[in-house]
PDB file of C-alpha atoms in Angstrom:
ATOM      1  CA  MET A   1       0.000   0.000   0.000  1.00  0.00           C
ATOM      2  CA  PRO A   2       1.531   3.348  -0.993  1.00  0.00           C
ATOM      3  CA  GLU A   3       2.197   6.000   1.643  1.00  0.00           C
ATOM      4  CA  ILE A   4      -0.476   8.688   1.773  1.00  0.00           C
ATOM      5  CA  GLU A   5       0.694  12.233   1.075  1.00  0.00           C
ATOM      6  CA  TRP A   6      -1.465  13.968   3.680  1.00  0.00           C
ATOM      7  CA  ARG A   7      -2.570  17.521   3.026  1.00  0.00           C
ATOM      8  CA  PRO A   8      -0.846  19.908   5.445  1.00  0.00           C
ATOM      9  CA  VAL A   9      -2.589  20.834   8.685  1.00  0.00           C
ATOM     10  CA  SER A  10      -2.086  24.359  10.022  1.00  0.00           C
ATOM     11  CA  ARG A  11      -0.827  24.869  13.557  1.00  0.00           C
ATOM     12  CA  SER A  12      -4.107  26.476  14.679  1.00  0.00           C
ATOM     13  CA  GLU A  13      -6.118  23.666  13.084  1.00  0.00           C
ATOM     14  CA  PHE A  14      -3.980  21.037  14.825  1.00  0.00           C
ATOM     15  CA  TYR A  15      -4.256  22.660  18.258  1.00  0.00           C
ATOM     16  CA  GLY A  16      -7.978  23.300  17.794  1.00  0.00           C
ATOM     17  CA  TRP A  17      -8.631  19.644  17.030  1.00  0.00           C
ATOM     18  CA  LEU A  18      -6.302  18.529  19.808  1.00  0.00           C
ATOM     19  CA  ALA A  19      -8.223  20.682  22.318  1.00  0.00           C
ATOM     20  CA  PHE A  20     -11.505  19.209  21.038  1.00  0.00           C
ATOM     21  CA  TYR A  21     -10.270  15.633  21.508  1.00  0.00           C
ATOM     22  CA  ALA A  22      -8.787  16.409  24.927  1.00  0.00           C
ATOM     23  CA  LEU A  23     -12.072  17.929  26.121  1.00  0.00           C
ATOM     24  CA  LEU A  24     -14.128  15.057  24.737  1.00  0.00           C
ATOM     25  CA  LEU A  25     -11.841  12.454  26.314  1.00  0.00           C
ATOM     26  CA  LEU A  26     -11.987  14.315  29.623  1.00  0.00           C
ATOM     27  CA  PHE A  27     -15.786  14.407  29.394  1.00  0.00           C
ATOM     28  CA  LEU A  28     -15.906  10.670  28.653  1.00  0.00           C
ATOM     29  CA  VAL A  29     -13.738   9.928  31.693  1.00  0.00           C
ATOM     30  CA  ARG A  30     -15.568  12.255  34.083  1.00  0.00           C
ATOM     31  CA  HIS A  31     -19.079  11.416  32.905  1.00  0.00           C
ATOM     32  CA  PHE A  32     -18.686   7.692  32.322  1.00  0.00           C
ATOM     33  CA  GLY A  33     -21.697   6.249  30.536  1.00  0.00           C
ATOM     34  CA  GLN A  34     -23.413   9.574  29.820  1.00  0.00           C
ATOM     35  CA  MET A  35     -24.524  10.582  26.352  1.00  0.00           C
ATOM     36  CA  THR A  36     -22.427  12.907  24.211  1.00  0.00           C
ATOM     37  CA  LEU A  37     -23.343  14.887  21.120  1.00  0.00           C
ATOM     38  CA  LEU A  38     -21.775  12.147  18.974  1.00  0.00           C
ATOM     39  CA  ASP A  39     -24.156   9.596  20.518  1.00  0.00           C
ATOM     40  CA  ASN A  40     -27.020  11.589  19.017  1.00  0.00           C
ATOM     41  CA  VAL A  41     -25.447  10.892  15.621  1.00  0.00           C
ATOM     42  CA  HIS A  42     -24.745   7.205  16.286  1.00  0.00           C
ATOM     43  CA  LEU A  43     -28.268   6.389  17.529  1.00  0.00           C
ATOM     44  CA  PRO A  44     -30.264   7.163  14.354  1.00  0.00           C
ATOM     45  CA  ILE A  45     -27.594   5.406  12.280  1.00  0.00           C
ATOM     46  CA  HIS A  46     -27.922   2.377  14.578  1.00  0.00           C
ATOM     47  CA  GLU A  47     -31.706   2.324  14.231  1.00  0.00           C
ATOM     48  CA  GLY A  48     -31.404   2.837  10.477  1.00  0.00           C
ATOM     49  CA  GLY A  49     -29.160  -0.225  10.367  1.00  0.00           C
ATOM     50  CA  HIS A  50     -31.979  -2.367  11.747  1.00  0.00           C
ATOM     51  CA  LEU A  51     -34.273  -1.102   8.986  1.00  0.00           C
ATOM     52  CA  LEU A  52     -31.666  -1.468   6.235  1.00  0.00           C
ATOM     53  CA  PHE A  53     -30.623  -4.982   7.223  1.00  0.00           C
ATOM     54  CA  SER A  54     -34.213  -6.158   7.859  1.00  0.00           C
ATOM     55  CA  TYR A  55     -34.365  -7.127   4.177  1.00  0.00           C
ATOM     56  CA  PHE A  56     -31.697  -9.777   4.783  1.00  0.00           C
ATOM     57  CA  GLY A  57     -33.408 -11.775   7.518  1.00  0.00           C
ATOM     58  CA  GLN A  58     -33.927 -11.656  11.263  1.00  0.00           C
ATOM     59  CA  THR A  59     -30.304 -12.295  12.244  1.00  0.00           C
ATOM     60  CA  LEU A  60     -28.881  -9.502  10.113  1.00  0.00           C
ATOM     61  CA  GLN A  61     -31.692  -7.206  11.226  1.00  0.00           C
ATOM     62  CA  LEU A  62     -30.661  -7.840  14.832  1.00  0.00           C
ATOM     63  CA  TRP A  63     -26.970  -7.215  14.108  1.00  0.00           C
ATOM     64  CA  GLY A  64     -27.688  -4.466  11.556  1.00  0.00           C
ATOM     65  CA  GLY A  65     -27.862  -1.613  14.053  1.00  0.00           C
ATOM     66  CA  THR A  66     -24.373  -2.238  15.372  1.00  0.00           C
ATOM     67  CA  ILE A  67     -23.003  -3.078  11.920  1.00  0.00           C
ATOM     68  CA  LEU A  68     -24.159   0.213  10.382  1.00  0.00           C
ATOM     69  CA  GLN A  69     -23.277   2.219  13.501  1.00  0.00           C
ATOM     70  CA  LEU A  70     -19.655   1.073  13.121  1.00  0.00           C
ATOM     71  CA  LEU A  71     -19.567   0.881   9.326  1.00  0.00           C
ATOM     72  CA  VAL A  72     -20.549   4.515   8.665  1.00  0.00           C
ATOM     73  CA  PRO A  73     -17.646   6.160  10.556  1.00  0.00           C
ATOM     74  CA  ALA A  74     -15.229   3.488   9.269  1.00  0.00           C
ATOM     75  CA  LEU A  75     -16.200   4.153   5.648  1.00  0.00           C
ATOM     76  CA  LEU A  76     -16.033   7.910   6.194  1.00  0.00           C
ATOM     77  CA  ALA A  77     -12.543   7.544   7.712  1.00  0.00           C
ATOM     78  CA  TRP A  78     -11.507   5.531   4.657  1.00  0.00           C
ATOM     79  CA  TYR A  79     -12.982   8.193   2.341  1.00  0.00           C
ATOM     80  CA  PHE A  80     -11.062  10.997   4.063  1.00  0.00           C
ATOM     81  CA  ALA A  81      -7.870   8.914   4.016  1.00  0.00           C
ATOM     82  CA  VAL A  82      -8.244   8.413   0.254  1.00  0.00           C
ATOM     83  CA  GLN A  83      -8.675  12.197  -0.027  1.00  0.00           C
ATOM     84  CA  ALA A  84      -5.530  12.645   2.140  1.00  0.00           C
ATOM     85  CA  GLN A  85      -7.461  14.812   4.605  1.00  0.00           C
ATOM     86  CA  LEU A  86      -5.916  14.100   7.981  1.00  0.00           C
ATOM     87  CA  PRO A  87      -8.425  15.958  10.233  1.00  0.00           C
ATOM     88  CA  GLY A  88     -11.392  14.203   8.603  1.00  0.00           C
ATOM     89  CA  THR A  89      -9.689  10.821   8.827  1.00  0.00           C
ATOM     90  CA  VAL A  90      -8.856  11.361  12.485  1.00  0.00           C
ATOM     91  CA  PHE A  91     -12.332  12.656  13.354  1.00  0.00           C
ATOM     92  CA  CYS A  92     -14.093   9.722  11.690  1.00  0.00           C
ATOM     93  CA  SER A  93     -11.658   7.224  13.234  1.00  0.00           C
ATOM     94  CA  PHE A  94     -12.308   8.832  16.617  1.00  0.00           C
ATOM     95  CA  ALA A  95     -16.062   8.624  15.926  1.00  0.00           C
ATOM     96  CA  PHE A  96     -15.678   4.911  15.101  1.00  0.00           C
ATOM     97  CA  PHE A  97     -14.012   4.163  18.439  1.00  0.00           C
ATOM     98  CA  HIS A  98     -16.457   6.444  20.266  1.00  0.00           C
ATOM     99  CA  SER A  99     -19.259   4.430  18.676  1.00  0.00           C
ATOM    100  CA  LEU A 100     -17.535   1.183  19.687  1.00  0.00           C
ATOM    101  CA  ASN A 101     -17.430   2.519  23.251  1.00  0.00           C
ATOM    102  CA  GLY A 102     -21.206   2.985  23.057  1.00  0.00           C
ATOM    103  CA  VAL A 103     -21.582  -0.570  21.752  1.00  0.00           C
ATOM    104  CA  ALA A 104     -19.556  -1.749  24.762  1.00  0.00           C
ATOM    105  CA  THR A 105     -22.008   0.004  27.094  1.00  0.00           C
ATOM    106  CA  TYR A 106     -24.921  -1.649  25.295  1.00  0.00           C
ATOM    107  CA  MET A 107     -23.187  -5.060  25.492  1.00  0.00           C
ATOM    108  CA  SER A 108     -22.491  -4.671  29.207  1.00  0.00           C
ATOM    109  CA  ASP A 109     -26.180  -3.894  29.795  1.00  0.00           C
ATOM    110  CA  ALA A 110     -27.385  -7.135  28.174  1.00  0.00           C
ATOM    111  CA  ILE A 111     -28.108  -8.876  31.489  1.00  0.00           C
ATOM    112  CA  ALA A 112     -29.410  -5.926  33.546  1.00  0.00           C
ATOM    113  CA  ARG A 113     -31.260  -4.324  30.586  1.00  0.00           C
ATOM    114  CA  GLN A 114     -31.457  -0.956  32.314  1.00  0.00           C
ATOM    115  CA  LEU A 115     -30.587   1.309  29.380  1.00  0.00           C
ATOM    116  CA  PRO A 116     -33.522   3.151  27.842  1.00  0.00           C
ATOM    117  CA  LEU A 117     -34.215   1.564  24.460  1.00  0.00           C
ATOM    118  CA  VAL A 118     -35.171   3.318  21.246  1.00  0.00           C
ATOM    119  CA  THR A 119     -36.893   1.457  18.438  1.00  0.00           C
ATOM    120  CA  VAL A 120     -38.206   2.445  15.053  1.00  0.00           C
ATOM    121  CA  GLY A 121     -41.994   2.422  14.918  1.00  0.00           C
ATOM    122  CA  ALA A 122     -42.617   0.201  17.954  1.00  0.00           C
ATOM    123  CA  VAL A 123     -42.770   0.390  21.718  1.00  0.00           C
ATOM    124  CA  ALA A 124     -39.485  -0.814  23.200  1.00  0.00           C
ATOM    125  CA  ASP A 125     -39.582  -3.562  25.760  1.00  0.00           C
ATOM    126  CA  GLU A 126     -36.876  -5.641  27.385  1.00  0.00           C
ATOM    127  CA  SER A 127     -37.027  -8.275  24.639  1.00  0.00           C
ATOM    128  CA  ASP A 128     -35.860  -5.637  22.131  1.00  0.00           C
ATOM    129  CA  HIS A 129     -32.389  -5.367  23.696  1.00  0.00           C
ATOM    130  CA  ASP A 130     -30.083  -6.235  20.774  1.00  0.00           C
ATOM    131  CA  TRP A 131     -27.208  -7.565  22.808  1.00  0.00           C
ATOM    132  CA  PHE A 132     -29.434  -9.595  25.160  1.00  0.00           C
ATOM    133  CA  ASN A 133     -30.790 -11.342  22.060  1.00  0.00           C
ATOM    134  CA  ILE A 134     -27.402 -11.662  20.333  1.00  0.00           C
ATOM    135  CA  PHE A 135     -25.602 -12.988  23.396  1.00  0.00           C
ATOM    136  CA  SER A 136     -28.516 -15.323  24.219  1.00  0.00           C
ATOM    137  CA  ARG A 137     -28.400 -16.807  20.711  1.00  0.00           C
ATOM    138  CA  LEU A 138     -24.622 -17.194  20.914  1.00  0.00           C
ATOM    139  CA  GLY A 139     -24.844 -18.756  24.384  1.00  0.00           C
ATOM    140  CA  VAL A 140     -22.552 -16.168  25.985  1.00  0.00           C
ATOM    141  CA  LEU A 141     -25.080 -14.035  27.880  1.00  0.00           C
ATOM    142  CA  PRO A 142     -23.496 -14.796  31.294  1.00  0.00           C
ATOM    143  CA  HIS A 143     -20.281 -13.203  29.968  1.00  0.00           C
ATOM    144  CA  ALA A 144     -21.911 -10.017  28.643  1.00  0.00           C
ATOM    145  CA  VAL A 145     -20.228  -7.703  31.157  1.00  0.00           C
ATOM    146  CA  GLN A 146     -16.784  -9.175  30.457  1.00  0.00           C
ATOM    147  CA  ILE A 147     -17.291  -8.976  26.678  1.00  0.00           C
ATOM    148  CA  GLY A 148     -18.469  -5.387  27.058  1.00  0.00           C
ATOM    149  CA  SER A 149     -15.434  -4.569  29.215  1.00  0.00           C
ATOM    150  CA  VAL A 150     -12.997  -5.982  26.653  1.00  0.00           C
ATOM    151  CA  THR A 151     -14.814  -4.085  23.898  1.00  0.00           C
ATOM    152  CA  ARG A 152     -14.614  -0.893  25.974  1.00  0.00           C
ATOM    153  CA  PHE A 153     -10.865  -1.444  26.482  1.00  0.00           C
ATOM    154  CA  VAL A 154     -10.375  -1.828  22.721  1.00  0.00           C
ATOM    155  CA  ALA A 155     -12.473   1.313  22.134  1.00  0.00           C
ATOM    156  CA  TRP A 156     -10.411   3.362  24.587  1.00  0.00           C
ATOM    157  CA  CYS A 157      -7.151   2.102  23.086  1.00  0.00           C
ATOM    158  CA  GLY A 158      -8.519   3.200  19.713  1.00  0.00           C
ATOM    159  CA  LEU A 159      -9.618   6.623  20.978  1.00  0.00           C
ATOM    160  CA  LEU A 160      -6.237   7.326  22.550  1.00  0.00           C
ATOM    161  CA  GLY A 161      -4.342   5.741  19.658  1.00  0.00           C
ATOM    162  CA  THR A 162      -6.201   7.899  17.139  1.00  0.00           C
ATOM    163  CA  VAL A 163      -5.271  11.103  18.980  1.00  0.00           C
ATOM    164  CA  LEU A 164      -1.654   9.950  19.378  1.00  0.00           C
ATOM    165  CA  TRP A 165      -1.487   9.080  15.678  1.00  0.00           C
ATOM    166  CA  PHE A 166      -2.819  12.573  14.842  1.00  0.00           C
ATOM    167  CA  CYS A 167      -0.055  14.104  16.988  1.00  0.00           C
ATOM    168  CA  TRP A 168       2.562  11.879  15.356  1.00  0.00           C
ATOM    169  CA  ARG A 169       1.372  12.776  11.834  1.00  0.00           C
ATOM    170  CA  TYR A 170       1.475  16.486  12.681  1.00  0.00           C
ATOM    171  CA  ARG A 171       4.970  16.125  14.152  1.00  0.00           C
ATOM    172  CA  GLU A 172       6.086  14.326  10.977  1.00  0.00           C
ATOM    173  CA  GLN A 173       4.577  17.114   8.874  1.00  0.00           C
ATOM    174  CA  THR A 174       6.423  19.828  10.817  1.00  0.00           C
ATOM    175  CA  ARG A 175       9.648  17.791  10.658  1.00  0.00           C
ATOM    176  CA  GLN A 176       9.322  17.477   6.869  1.00  0.00           C
ATOM    177  CA  GLU A 177       8.592  21.202   6.577  1.00  0.00           C
ATOM    178  CA  SER A 178      11.702  22.001   8.640  1.00  0.00           C
ATOM    179  CA  LEU A 179      13.850  19.734   6.464  1.00  0.00           C
ATOM    180  CA  ALA A 180      12.467  21.325   3.289  1.00  0.00           C
ATOM    181  CA  ALA A 181      13.119  24.828   4.648  1.00  0.00           C
ATOM    182  CA  ALA A 182      16.712  23.906   5.521  1.00  0.00           C
ATOM    183  CA  VAL A 183      17.463  22.859   1.945  1.00  0.00           C
TER     184      VAL A 183
END
């Protein structure tokens, strides 16, 4: 795979995005489990996934919410990477891992089923909990909290890794600019 020639990021743009990610990460740590503005984007995509995948049978309809919720930011990150737009790639990658963190919360709630549920066109009841149904079918419901915890760990590694990668890319950009100026 060829190296991407990223479009340059200005200093103010870099520090603006870095402040945004720092504040969002701080919010996520301090207000563990609370909704963020990004969750209001993930939720309708999740529900739309159930509708979209309903044409492919009950199993894919059940998984469709999570599939689309993760697929949309992943595809957008890929699009921005192809366009060599670093801030867009980083934001969408961050959104992917933020969404995965939300999936982890949903997974961890499969046994207790205390999260308020949202459905499209129907009254939500406990039987509508995606991950209760998925884990029950897979025979791993007793391990829901552990699976959710591992998923949350992966999500947090991704969130932090995305921000660190952004910093590294910016540092590489400034290093290349310094080398070019010295020539």
